Tab-separated table of C-alpha atoms in Angstrom:
chain	number	residue	atom	x	y	z
A	1	UNK	CA	96.171	85.130	100.115
A	2	UNK	CA	93.457	82.559	99.456
A	3	UNK	CA	92.898	82.033	103.187
A	4	UNK	CA	92.284	85.751	103.742
A	5	UNK	CA	88.845	87.350	103.506
A	6	UNK	CA	87.770	88.768	100.147
A	7	UNK	CA	87.844	92.305	101.511
A	8	UNK	CA	91.577	92.104	102.233
A	9	UNK	CA	92.297	90.804	98.744
A	10	UNK	CA	90.259	93.615	97.218
A	11	UNK	CA	92.032	96.209	99.391
A	12	UNK	CA	95.425	94.791	98.369
A	13	UNK	CA	94.458	94.925	94.693
A	14	UNK	CA	93.153	98.499	95.047
A	15	UNK	CA	96.376	99.609	96.733
A	16	UNK	CA	98.392	97.976	93.961
A	17	UNK	CA	96.356	99.623	91.191
A	18	UNK	CA	96.433	103.007	92.972
A	19	UNK	CA	100.240	102.848	93.214
A	20	UNK	CA	100.556	101.762	89.595
A	21	UNK	CA	98.354	104.601	88.349
A	22	UNK	CA	100.340	107.187	90.319
A	23	UNK	CA	103.601	105.916	88.885
A	24	UNK	CA	102.193	105.886	85.357
A	25	UNK	CA	101.101	109.506	85.767
A	26	UNK	CA	104.619	110.456	86.882
A	27	UNK	CA	106.104	108.609	83.922
A	28	UNK	CA	103.671	110.281	81.501
A	29	UNK	CA	104.336	113.763	82.882
A	30	UNK	CA	108.096	113.310	82.686
A	31	UNK	CA	108.263	111.623	79.288
A	32	UNK	CA	105.486	113.435	77.439
A	33	UNK	CA	105.173	116.638	79.437
A	34	UNK	CA	108.852	117.435	79.995
A	35	UNK	CA	110.115	115.790	76.810
A	36	UNK	CA	107.555	117.203	74.381
A	37	UNK	CA	105.122	119.785	75.767
A	38	UNK	CA	107.421	121.790	78.044
A	39	UNK	CA	110.590	121.397	75.991
A	40	UNK	CA	110.797	125.093	75.048
A	41	UNK	CA	110.474	126.227	78.660
A	42	UNK	CA	112.959	123.626	79.913
A	43	UNK	CA	115.496	124.490	77.216
A	44	UNK	CA	116.189	127.732	79.092
A	45	UNK	CA	118.045	125.619	81.678
A	46	UNK	CA	121.115	123.476	81.004
A	47	UNK	CA	122.535	120.260	82.479
A	48	UNK	CA	126.079	119.384	81.491
A	49	UNK	CA	125.971	121.871	78.633
A	50	UNK	CA	122.770	120.425	77.136
A	51	UNK	CA	119.345	122.075	77.231
A	52	UNK	CA	117.134	120.524	79.925
A	53	UNK	CA	114.307	119.787	77.459
A	54	UNK	CA	116.695	117.844	75.240
A	55	UNK	CA	118.054	116.019	78.297
A	56	UNK	CA	114.553	114.911	79.367
A	57	UNK	CA	113.666	113.809	75.862
A	58	UNK	CA	116.867	111.771	75.420
A	59	UNK	CA	118.004	110.686	78.886
A	60	UNK	CA	115.870	112.037	81.719
A	61	UNK	CA	112.735	110.044	80.943
A	62	UNK	CA	114.783	106.843	80.898
A	63	UNK	CA	116.363	107.641	84.268
A	64	UNK	CA	112.961	108.415	85.759
A	65	UNK	CA	111.562	105.177	84.311
A	66	UNK	CA	114.374	103.155	85.922
A	67	UNK	CA	113.799	104.931	89.232
A	68	UNK	CA	110.070	104.141	89.008
A	69	UNK	CA	110.818	100.445	88.467
A	70	UNK	CA	112.950	100.261	91.613
A	71	UNK	CA	110.475	102.373	93.581
A	72	UNK	CA	107.594	100.115	92.509
A	73	UNK	CA	109.481	96.982	93.590
A	74	UNK	CA	110.386	98.556	96.958
A	75	UNK	CA	106.854	99.834	97.560
A	76	UNK	CA	105.247	96.522	96.561
A	77	UNK	CA	107.484	94.676	99.026
A	78	UNK	CA	106.219	96.989	101.768
A	79	UNK	CA	102.638	96.538	100.557
A	80	UNK	CA	103.059	92.746	100.541
A	81	UNK	CA	104.292	92.811	104.138
A	82	UNK	CA	101.447	95.124	105.130
A	83	UNK	CA	98.828	92.727	103.751
A	84	UNK	CA	100.661	89.578	104.850
A	85	UNK	CA	101.344	88.204	101.380
A	86	UNK	CA	105.109	88.624	101.332
A	87	UNK	CA	107.402	85.743	100.502
A	88	UNK	CA	108.848	84.136	103.579
A	89	UNK	CA	112.544	83.379	103.233
């Protein structure tokens, strides 16, 4: 990326930070919002016999976090190709 103009590097970095912030907001909403703030509302619904609020606090936030990791890797690969900084195999 050193041979590319400074504007492209800045745009790549902005796209990376924008994606990261969006994913962190999703993670925060799921882990804190669904696991703590909205637990009473979510407990009216059940998954596998367990209240949904309990599920998000114990399992759901972890599943969402793992999904976000894979989504970030997939999206960054696309972003790398878009800006021409992907690894050539």
